[in-house]
């Protein structure tokens, strides 16, 4: 394995993902679809095929926005719902929650505008993200959706990591990995939450 990049391919789209150490015992093969038009156009139709019937798509700021936009466009929807990472002045009666992010290794907040909450009340919603690892981020979006009174009909992502890849309640296209940096400069995949939790304590 290249010590700098992880060779990645999905539906014919190939990328060299840079290894990024996010703390002493943990690294990611950085997957960012936000600005990758080719990758989004390749994966969005495949996720759409796998979704059950829903009224709305919902994602969190910011990496899932481009993917969710393309999916909503393909599904003929006029809009989708975005949970923001800060409480904006325009928000009316916002709903909030907190989460711990694998990517940033810190606690973050998410807020849903009360206007959007009213739109999805009683509606079937699919929660969309680019990558689901520990499930903290998608869990926070789910909390917001349920607080708003929505029916969570599906959780979907391009990639699933760790135990999420073994779950049957998440729709995903490919398994991906969190990595353990080795002394020789290489990176070994982490497959379990037990090993992941061990590494984040280093």
Coordinates of N, CA and C in Angstrom, one line a residue:
X1 N 0.8 -1.2 0.0 CA 0.0 0.0 0.0 C 0.9 1.3 0.0
X2 N 0.5 2.2 -0.9 CA 1.2 3.5 -0.9 C 1.2 4.2 0.4
X3 N 2.3 4.7 0.9 CA 2.3 5.3 2.3 C 1.7 6.7 2.3
X4 N 1.4 7.2 1.1 CA 0.8 8.6 1.1 C -0.7 8.6 0.6
X5 N -1.1 7.6 -0.2 CA -2.4 7.6 -0.8 C -3.0 6.2 -0.7
X6 N -4.4 6.2 -0.6 CA -5.2 5.0 -0.7 C -5.9 4.9 -2.0
X7 N -5.6 3.9 -2.8 CA -6.2 3.7 -4.1 C -7.7 3.3 -4.0
X8 N -8.6 4.2 -4.5 CA -10.0 4.0 -4.3 C -10.7 4.0 -5.6
X9 N -11.7 3.2 -5.7 CA -12.5 3.1 -7.0 C -14.0 2.8 -6.6
X10 N -14.9 3.5 -7.3 CA -16.3 3.3 -7.1 C -17.0 3.6 -8.4
X11 N -17.7 2.6 -9.0 CA -18.5 2.8 -10.2 C -17.6 3.4 -11.3
X12 N -16.4 2.9 -11.4 CA -15.5 3.4 -12.5 C -14.8 4.6 -12.2
X13 N -15.1 5.3 -11.1 CA -14.4 6.6 -10.7 C -13.2 6.2 -9.8
X14 N -12.0 6.6 -10.2 CA -10.8 6.3 -9.5 C -10.3 7.5 -8.8
X15 N -9.8 7.4 -7.6 CA -9.2 8.5 -6.9 C -8.1 8.0 -6.0
X16 N -7.1 8.8 -5.8 CA -6.0 8.6 -4.8 C -6.3 9.4 -3.6
X17 N -6.8 8.8 -2.6 CA -7.2 9.5 -1.4 C -6.0 9.7 -0.4
X18 N -5.7 10.9 -0.1 CA -4.5 11.1 0.8 C -4.8 10.6 2.2
X19 N -3.8 10.0 2.8 CA -3.9 9.6 4.2 C -3.7 10.8 5.1
X20 N -4.6 11.1 6.0 CA -4.5 12.2 6.9 C -4.6 11.8 8.3
X21 N -3.5 12.1 9.1 CA -3.5 11.7 10.5 C -4.4 12.7 11.3
X22 N -5.4 12.3 12.0 CA -6.2 13.2 12.7 C -5.9 13.2 14.2
X23 N -5.1 12.2 14.6 CA -4.5 12.2 16.0 C -3.5 11.1 16.0
X24 N -2.8 10.9 17.1 CA -1.7 9.9 17.1 C -2.0 8.6 16.6
X25 N -3.1 8.0 17.0 CA -3.4 6.6 16.7 C -4.4 6.5 15.6
X26 N -4.8 7.5 14.9 CA -5.9 7.5 14.0 C -5.6 8.3 12.7
X27 N -6.0 7.7 11.6 CA -5.9 8.4 10.3 C -7.1 8.1 9.4
X28 N -7.3 8.9 8.4 CA -8.3 8.7 7.4 C -7.7 8.7 6.0
X29 N -8.3 8.0 5.2 CA -8.1 8.1 3.7 C -9.1 9.1 3.3
X30 N -8.7 10.4 3.2 CA -9.6 11.5 3.1 C -10.5 11.4 1.8
X31 N -11.8 11.2 2.1 CA -12.8 11.1 1.0 C -13.7 12.3 1.1
X32 N -13.6 13.2 0.0 CA -14.4 14.4 0.0 C -15.2 14.5 -1.3
X33 N -16.5 14.3 -1.2 CA -17.3 14.4 -2.5 C -17.9 15.7 -2.7
X34 N -17.7 16.7 -1.8 CA -18.4 17.9 -1.9 C -18.2 18.7 -3.2
X35 N -17.0 18.7 -3.7 CA -16.7 19.4 -4.9 C -16.3 18.5 -6.1
X36 N -16.6 17.2 -5.9 CA -16.2 16.2 -6.9 C -17.5 15.8 -7.8
X37 N -17.7 16.6 -8.8 CA -18.8 16.5 -9.6 C -18.9 15.1 -10.2
X38 N -17.8 14.6 -10.8 CA -17.8 13.2 -11.4 C -18.2 12.2 -10.4
X39 N -17.7 12.2 -9.2 CA -18.0 11.2 -8.2 C -19.5 11.3 -7.8
X40 N -19.9 12.5 -7.6 CA -21.3 12.6 -7.2 C -22.3 12.1 -8.2
X41 N -22.0 12.5 -9.5 CA -22.8 12.0 -10.6 C -22.8 10.5 -10.8
X42 N -21.7 9.9 -10.4 CA -21.6 8.4 -10.5 C -22.4 7.7 -9.4
X43 N -22.4 8.3 -8.2 CA -22.9 7.6 -7.0 C -24.4 8.0 -6.7
X44 N -24.8 9.2 -7.0 CA -26.1 9.6 -6.6 C -27.2 8.7 -7.2
X45 N -27.1 8.4 -8.5 CA -28.2 7.5 -9.1 C -28.2 6.2 -8.5
X46 N -27.1 5.6 -8.0 CA -27.0 4.3 -7.4 C -27.7 4.4 -6.0
X47 N -27.5 5.4 -5.3 CA -28.2 5.6 -4.0 C -29.7 5.8 -4.2
X48 N -30.1 6.6 -5.2 CA -31.5 6.8 -5.5 C -32.2 5.5 -5.8
X49 N -31.6 4.6 -6.5 CA -32.1 3.3 -6.8 C -32.5 2.4 -5.6
X50 N -31.7 2.6 -4.6 CA -31.8 1.8 -3.4 C -32.7 2.4 -2.3
X51 N -33.1 3.6 -2.5 CA -34.0 4.3 -1.5 C -35.4 3.8 -1.6
X52 N -36.1 3.7 -0.4 CA -37.6 3.4 -0.4 C -38.3 4.7 -0.8
X53 N -39.6 4.7 -1.0 CA -40.3 6.0 -1.3 C -40.2 7.0 -0.1
X54 N -39.8 8.2 -0.4 CA -39.7 9.2 0.6 C -40.2 10.5 0.1
X55 N -40.5 11.4 1.0 CA -41.0 12.8 0.7 C -39.9 13.8 0.7
X56 N -38.9 13.6 1.5 CA -37.8 14.6 1.6 C -36.5 13.8 1.8
X57 N -35.4 14.5 1.3 CA -34.1 14.1 1.7 C -33.5 15.1 2.7
X58 N -32.7 14.7 3.6 CA -32.2 15.6 4.6 C -30.7 15.2 4.9
X59 N -29.9 16.2 5.0 CA -28.4 16.0 5.2 C -27.9 17.1 6.2
X60 N -26.7 17.0 6.5 CA -26.0 17.9 7.4 C -25.0 18.7 6.7
X61 N -24.8 19.9 7.1 CA -23.7 20.8 6.5 C -22.4 20.1 6.8
X62 N -21.4 20.0 5.9 CA -21.5 20.5 4.6 C -21.2 19.4 3.5
X63 N -20.5 18.3 3.9 CA -20.0 17.4 2.9 C -21.1 16.6 2.1
X64 N -22.3 16.5 2.7 CA -23.3 15.7 2.1 C -24.2 16.6 1.2
X65 N -24.0 17.9 1.1 CA -24.9 18.8 0.4 C -24.9 18.5 -1.1
X66 N -23.8 18.4 -1.7 CA -23.7 18.2 -3.2 C -24.4 16.9 -3.6
X67 N -24.1 15.9 -2.8 CA -24.7 14.6 -3.0 C -26.2 14.6 -2.9
X68 N -26.7 15.2 -1.8 CA -28.1 15.3 -1.6 C -28.8 16.2 -2.6
X69 N -28.2 17.2 -3.1 CA -28.7 18.0 -4.1 C -29.0 17.2 -5.4
X70 N -27.9 16.5 -5.8 CA -28.0 15.7 -7.0 C -29.1 14.6 -6.9
X71 N -29.1 13.9 -5.7 CA -30.2 12.9 -5.5 C -31.6 13.5 -5.6
X72 N -31.8 14.7 -5.0 CA -33.1 15.3 -5.0 C -33.5 15.7 -6.4
X73 N -32.5 16.2 -7.2 CA -32.7 16.5 -8.6 C -33.2 15.3 -9.4
X74 N -32.5 14.2 -9.2 CA -32.8 13.0 -9.9 C -34.2 12.5 -9.5
X75 N -34.6 12.7 -8.3 CA -35.9 12.3 -7.8 C -37.0 13.2 -8.0
X76 N -36.7 14.3 -8.7 CA -37.7 15.3 -9.1 C -38.2 16.1 -7.9
X77 N -37.4 16.3 -6.9 CA -37.8 17.1 -5.7 C -37.5 18.5 -6.0
X78 N -38.3 19.4 -5.4 CA -38.1 20.8 -5.5 C -37.1 21.4 -4.5
X79 N -36.8 20.6 -3.4 CA -36.0 21.1 -2.3 C -35.5 19.9 -1.5
X80 N -34.5 20.2 -0.6 CA -34.1 19.2 0.4 C -33.8 19.9 1.6
X81 N -33.6 19.2 2.7 CA -33.5 19.8 4.0 C -32.0 19.7 4.5
X82 N -31.5 20.8 5.0 CA -30.1 20.9 5.5 C -30.0 21.3 6.9
X83 N -29.4 20.5 7.8 CA -29.1 20.9 9.2 C -27.8 21.6 9.2
X84 N -27.8 22.8 9.8 CA -26.6 23.7 9.8 C -25.8 23.4 11.1
X85 N -24.5 23.8 10.9 CA -23.5 23.6 12.1 C -23.5 24.7 13.1
X86 N -24.3 25.8 12.7 CA -24.4 26.9 13.7 C -25.8 27.5 13.6
X87 N -26.2 28.1 14.6 CA -27.6 28.7 14.7 C -27.6 30.0 13.9
X88 N -28.3 30.0 12.8 CA -28.3 31.2 11.9 C -29.4 32.2 12.3
X89 N -29.1 33.5 12.1 CA -30.1 34.5 12.5 C -31.5 34.3 11.8
X90 N -31.5 33.7 10.6 CA -32.8 33.6 9.9 C -33.6 32.5 10.4
X91 N -33.1 31.6 11.3 CA -33.8 30.5 11.8 C -34.9 30.9 12.8
X92 N -36.1 30.2 12.6 CA -37.2 30.5 13.4 C -37.5 29.2 14.3
X93 N -37.4 29.4 15.6 CA -37.6 28.2 16.5 C -36.8 27.0 16.1
X94 N -35.5 27.2 16.0 CA -34.6 26.0 15.6 C -34.6 24.9 16.6
X95 N -34.4 23.7 16.1 CA -34.1 22.5 16.9 C -32.6 22.2 16.9
X96 N -32.0 21.9 18.0 CA -30.6 21.6 18.0 C -30.2 20.3 18.7
X97 N -29.0 19.8 18.4 CA -28.5 18.7 19.0 C -26.9 18.7 18.9
X98 N -26.2 17.9 19.6 CA -24.8 17.8 19.6 C -24.3 16.4 19.1
X99 N -23.1 16.4 18.6 CA -22.5 15.1 18.1 C -21.0 15.1 18.2
X100 N -20.4 14.0 18.2 CA -18.9 13.8 18.2 C -18.6 13.3 16.8
X101 N -17.7 14.1 16.1 CA -17.3 13.8 14.7 C -16.0 13.0 14.6
X102 N -16.0 11.9 13.9 CA -14.7 11.2 13.6 C -13.8 12.1 12.8
X103 N -14.3 12.8 11.9 CA -13.4 13.6 11.0 C -12.7 14.7 11.8
X104 N -13.4 15.4 12.6 CA -12.8 16.5 13.3 C -12.3 16.2 14.7
X105 N -12.8 15.0 15.2 CA -12.4 14.6 16.6 C -12.8 15.6 17.6
X106 N -14.0 16.2 17.5 CA -14.5 17.2 18.4 C -16.0 17.2 18.4
X107 N -16.5 17.8 19.5 CA -18.0 17.9 19.6 C -18.5 19.1 18.7
X108 N -19.6 18.8 18.0 CA -20.2 19.8 17.1 C -21.7 19.9 17.4
X109 N -22.3 21.0 17.0 CA -23.7 21.1 17.1 C -24.4 21.2 15.7
X110 N -25.6 20.7 15.7 CA -26.4 20.8 14.4 C -27.7 21.5 14.8
X111 N -28.2 22.3 13.8 CA -29.5 23.0 14.0 C -30.4 22.9 12.8
X112 N -31.6 22.7 13.1 CA -32.6 22.6 12.0 C -33.6 23.8 12.2
X113 N -33.7 24.5 11.1 CA -34.7 25.7 11.1 C -36.1 25.1 11.4
X114 N -36.8 25.9 12.3 CA -38.2 25.5 12.6 C -39.1 25.4 11.4
X115 N -38.8 26.3 10.4 CA -39.6 26.2 9.1 C -39.4 24.9 8.4
X116 N -38.2 24.4 8.4 CA -37.9 23.1 7.8 C -38.5 22.0 8.6
X117 N -38.5 22.2 9.9 CA -39.1 21.2 10.8 C -40.5 21.0 10.5
X118 N -41.2 22.1 10.2 CA -42.7 22.0 9.9 C -42.9 21.3 8.6
X119 N -42.0 21.5 7.6 CA -42.1 20.8 6.3 C -42.1 19.3 6.4
X120 N -41.2 18.8 7.3 CA -41.0 17.3 7.3 C -41.9 16.7 8.4
X121 N -42.6 17.4 9.2 CA -43.5 16.8 10.2 C -44.5 15.8 9.6
X122 N -44.4 14.6 10.0 CA -45.3 13.5 9.5 C -44.9 13.0 8.1
X123 N -43.8 13.5 7.6 CA -43.3 13.1 6.3 C -42.2 12.0 6.4
X124 N -42.1 11.2 5.3 CA -41.1 10.2 5.2 C -39.8 10.8 4.7
X125 N -38.7 10.6 5.5 CA -37.5 11.3 5.2 C -36.3 10.3 5.1
X126 N -35.5 10.5 4.1 CA -34.2 9.8 4.0 C -33.1 10.6 4.4
X127 N -32.3 10.1 5.3 CA -31.1 10.9 5.8 C -29.9 10.5 5.0
X128 N -29.2 11.5 4.5 CA -28.1 11.3 3.5 C -26.8 11.9 4.1
X129 N -25.7 11.1 3.9 CA -24.4 11.6 4.2 C -23.4 11.0 3.2
X130 N -22.2 11.6 3.2 CA -21.2 11.0 2.3 C -20.6 9.8 2.8
X131 N -20.2 9.8 4.1 CA -19.6 8.6 4.8 C -20.3 8.5 6.2
X132 N -20.6 7.2 6.5 CA -21.1 7.0 7.9 C -20.1 6.1 8.6
X133 N -19.5 6.5 9.6 CA -18.4 5.8 10.4 C -19.0 5.2 11.7
X134 N -18.9 6.0 12.7 CA -19.4 5.6 14.0 C -20.9 5.7 14.1
X135 N -21.5 6.5 13.2 CA -22.9 6.7 13.2 C -23.3 7.9 14.0
X136 N -22.4 8.7 14.6 CA -22.7 9.8 15.4 C -23.4 10.9 14.6
X137 N -22.8 11.2 13.4 CA -23.3 12.3 12.6 C -24.7 12.0 12.1
X138 N -24.9 10.8 11.5 CA -26.2 10.4 11.0 C -27.2 10.3 12.1
X139 N -26.7 9.9 13.3 CA -27.6 9.8 14.5 C -28.1 11.1 14.9
X140 N -27.2 12.2 14.8 CA -27.6 13.5 15.2 C -28.7 14.0 14.2
X141 N -28.5 13.8 12.9 CA -29.5 14.2 11.9 C -30.8 13.4 12.2
X142 N -30.7 12.2 12.6 CA -31.9 11.4 12.9 C -32.7 12.0 14.1
X143 N -31.9 12.4 15.1 CA -32.5 13.0 16.3 C -33.3 14.3 15.9
X144 N -32.7 15.1 15.0 CA -33.3 16.3 14.6 C -34.6 16.0 13.8
X145 N -34.5 15.0 12.9 CA -35.7 14.7 12.1 C -36.8 14.2 13.0
X146 N -36.5 13.3 14.0 CA -37.5 12.8 14.9 C -38.1 13.9 15.8
X147 N -37.2 14.8 16.3 CA -37.7 15.9 17.1 C -38.7 16.8 16.3
X148 N -38.5 16.8 15.0 CA -39.4 17.6 14.1 C -40.7 16.8 13.8
X149 N -40.7 15.5 14.2 CA -41.9 14.7 13.9 C -41.9 14.0 12.6
X150 N -40.7 13.9 12.0 CA -40.6 13.2 10.7 C -40.5 11.7 10.9
X151 N -40.8 10.9 9.9 CA -40.6 9.5 9.9 C -39.3 9.2 9.1
X152 N -38.3 8.6 9.8 CA -37.1 8.3 9.2 C -37.2 7.0 8.5
X153 N -37.3 7.1 7.1 CA -37.5 5.9 6.3 C -36.3 5.2 5.8
X154 N -35.1 6.0 5.8 CA -33.9 5.4 5.3 C -32.7 6.3 5.8
X155 N -31.5 5.6 6.0 CA -30.3 6.3 6.2 C -29.3 5.8 5.1
X156 N -28.7 6.7 4.4 CA -27.9 6.3 3.2 C -26.6 7.1 3.1
X157 N -25.6 6.5 2.6 CA -24.3 7.1 2.4 C -23.6 6.4 1.2
X158 N -22.6 7.1 0.7 CA -21.8 6.5 -0.3 C -20.9 5.4 0.3
X159 N -20.3 5.7 1.5 CA -19.4 4.8 2.1 C -19.8 4.5 3.6
X160 N -19.5 3.3 4.0 CA -19.7 3.0 5.4 C -18.4 2.4 6.0
X161 N -18.1 2.8 7.3 CA -16.9 2.4 7.9 C -17.2 1.7 9.2
X162 N -16.2 1.0 9.7 CA -16.3 0.3 11.0 C -17.6 -0.6 11.1
X163 N -18.2 -0.6 12.3 CA -19.4 -1.5 12.5 C -20.6 -1.1 11.6
X164 N -20.6 0.1 11.1 CA -21.7 0.6 10.2 C -21.8 -0.3 9.0
X165 N -20.6 -0.8 8.5 CA -20.6 -1.6 7.3 C -21.3 -3.0 7.5
X166 N -21.6 -3.3 8.8 CA -22.2 -4.6 9.1 C -23.7 -4.4 9.4
X167 N -24.1 -3.1 9.5 CA -25.5 -2.8 9.9 C -26.5 -3.1 8.7
X168 N -27.7 -3.5 9.0 CA -28.7 -3.7 8.0 C -29.7 -2.6 7.9
X169 N -29.5 -1.5 8.7 CA -30.4 -0.4 8.6 C -29.8 0.8 7.9
X170 N -28.6 0.6 7.3 CA -27.9 1.7 6.5 C -27.7 1.3 5.1
X171 N -28.1 2.1 4.1 CA -27.9 1.9 2.7 C -26.6 2.5 2.4
X172 N -25.6 1.7 1.8 CA -24.4 2.3 1.4 C -23.9 1.5 0.1
X173 N -22.9 2.2 -0.6 CA -22.4 1.6 -1.8 C -21.1 0.9 -1.7
X174 N -20.3 1.2 -0.7 CA -19.0 0.6 -0.6 C -18.5 0.7 0.8
X175 N -17.8 -0.3 1.3 CA -17.1 -0.2 2.6 C -15.8 0.6 2.5
X176 N -15.6 1.4 3.5 CA -14.4 2.2 3.5 C -13.7 2.0 4.9
X177 N -12.6 2.6 5.1 CA -11.9 2.3 6.4 C -11.3 3.5 7.1
X178 N -11.3 3.3 8.4 CA -10.5 4.2 9.2 C -9.1 3.5 9.4
X179 N -8.0 4.2 9.6 CA -6.7 3.6 9.6 C -5.9 3.8 10.8
X180 N -5.0 2.9 11.1 CA -4.1 3.0 12.2 C -2.7 3.3 11.6
X181 N -2.1 4.5 11.9 CA -0.7 4.8 11.4 C 0.3 3.8 12.1
X182 N 1.2 3.3 11.2 CA 2.2 2.3 11.7 C 3.6 3.0 11.8
X183 N 4.5 2.4 12.5 CA 5.8 3.0 12.8 C 6.6 3.2 11.5
X184 N 6.3 2.3 10.5 CA 7.1 2.3 9.2 C 6.5 3.3 8.2
X185 N 5.5 4.1 8.7 CA 4.9 5.1 7.8 C 3.7 4.5 7.0
X186 N 3.4 3.3 7.1 CA 2.2 2.7 6.4 C 1.0 2.9 7.3
X187 N -0.2 2.4 6.7 CA -1.5 2.6 7.4 C -2.2 1.2 7.3
X188 N -2.7 0.8 8.5 CA -3.5 -0.5 8.5 C -5.0 -0.2 8.8
X189 N -5.9 -0.8 8.0 CA -7.3 -0.6 8.2 C -7.7 -1.0 9.6
X190 N -8.7 -0.2 10.2 CA -9.3 -0.6 11.5 C -10.7 -1.1 11.1
X191 N -11.1 -2.3 11.6 CA -12.4 -2.9 11.1 C -13.4 -2.8 12.2
X192 N -13.0 -2.7 13.5 CA -14.0 -2.8 14.6 C -14.0 -1.6 15.4
X193 N -15.2 -1.3 16.1 CA -15.3 -0.2 17.0 C -14.4 -0.4 18.2
X194 N -14.1 -1.7 18.6 CA -13.2 -1.9 19.7 C -11.8 -1.4 19.4
X195 N -11.3 -1.7 18.2 CA -10.0 -1.3 17.9 C -10.0 0.2 17.7
X196 N -11.0 0.8 17.1 CA -11.1 2.2 16.9 C -11.1 2.9 18.3
X197 N -11.9 2.5 19.2 CA -11.9 3.1 20.5 C -10.5 3.0 21.2
X198 N -9.8 1.9 21.0 CA -8.5 1.7 21.5 C -7.5 2.8 21.0
X199 N -7.6 3.0 19.6 CA -6.7 3.9 18.9 C -7.0 5.4 19.3
X200 N -8.3 5.8 19.5 CA -8.5 7.2 19.8 C -8.1 7.6 21.2
X201 N -7.7 6.6 22.0 CA -7.3 6.8 23.4 C -5.7 7.0 23.4
X202 N -5.1 6.8 22.3 CA -3.6 6.9 22.3 C -3.2 8.4 22.3

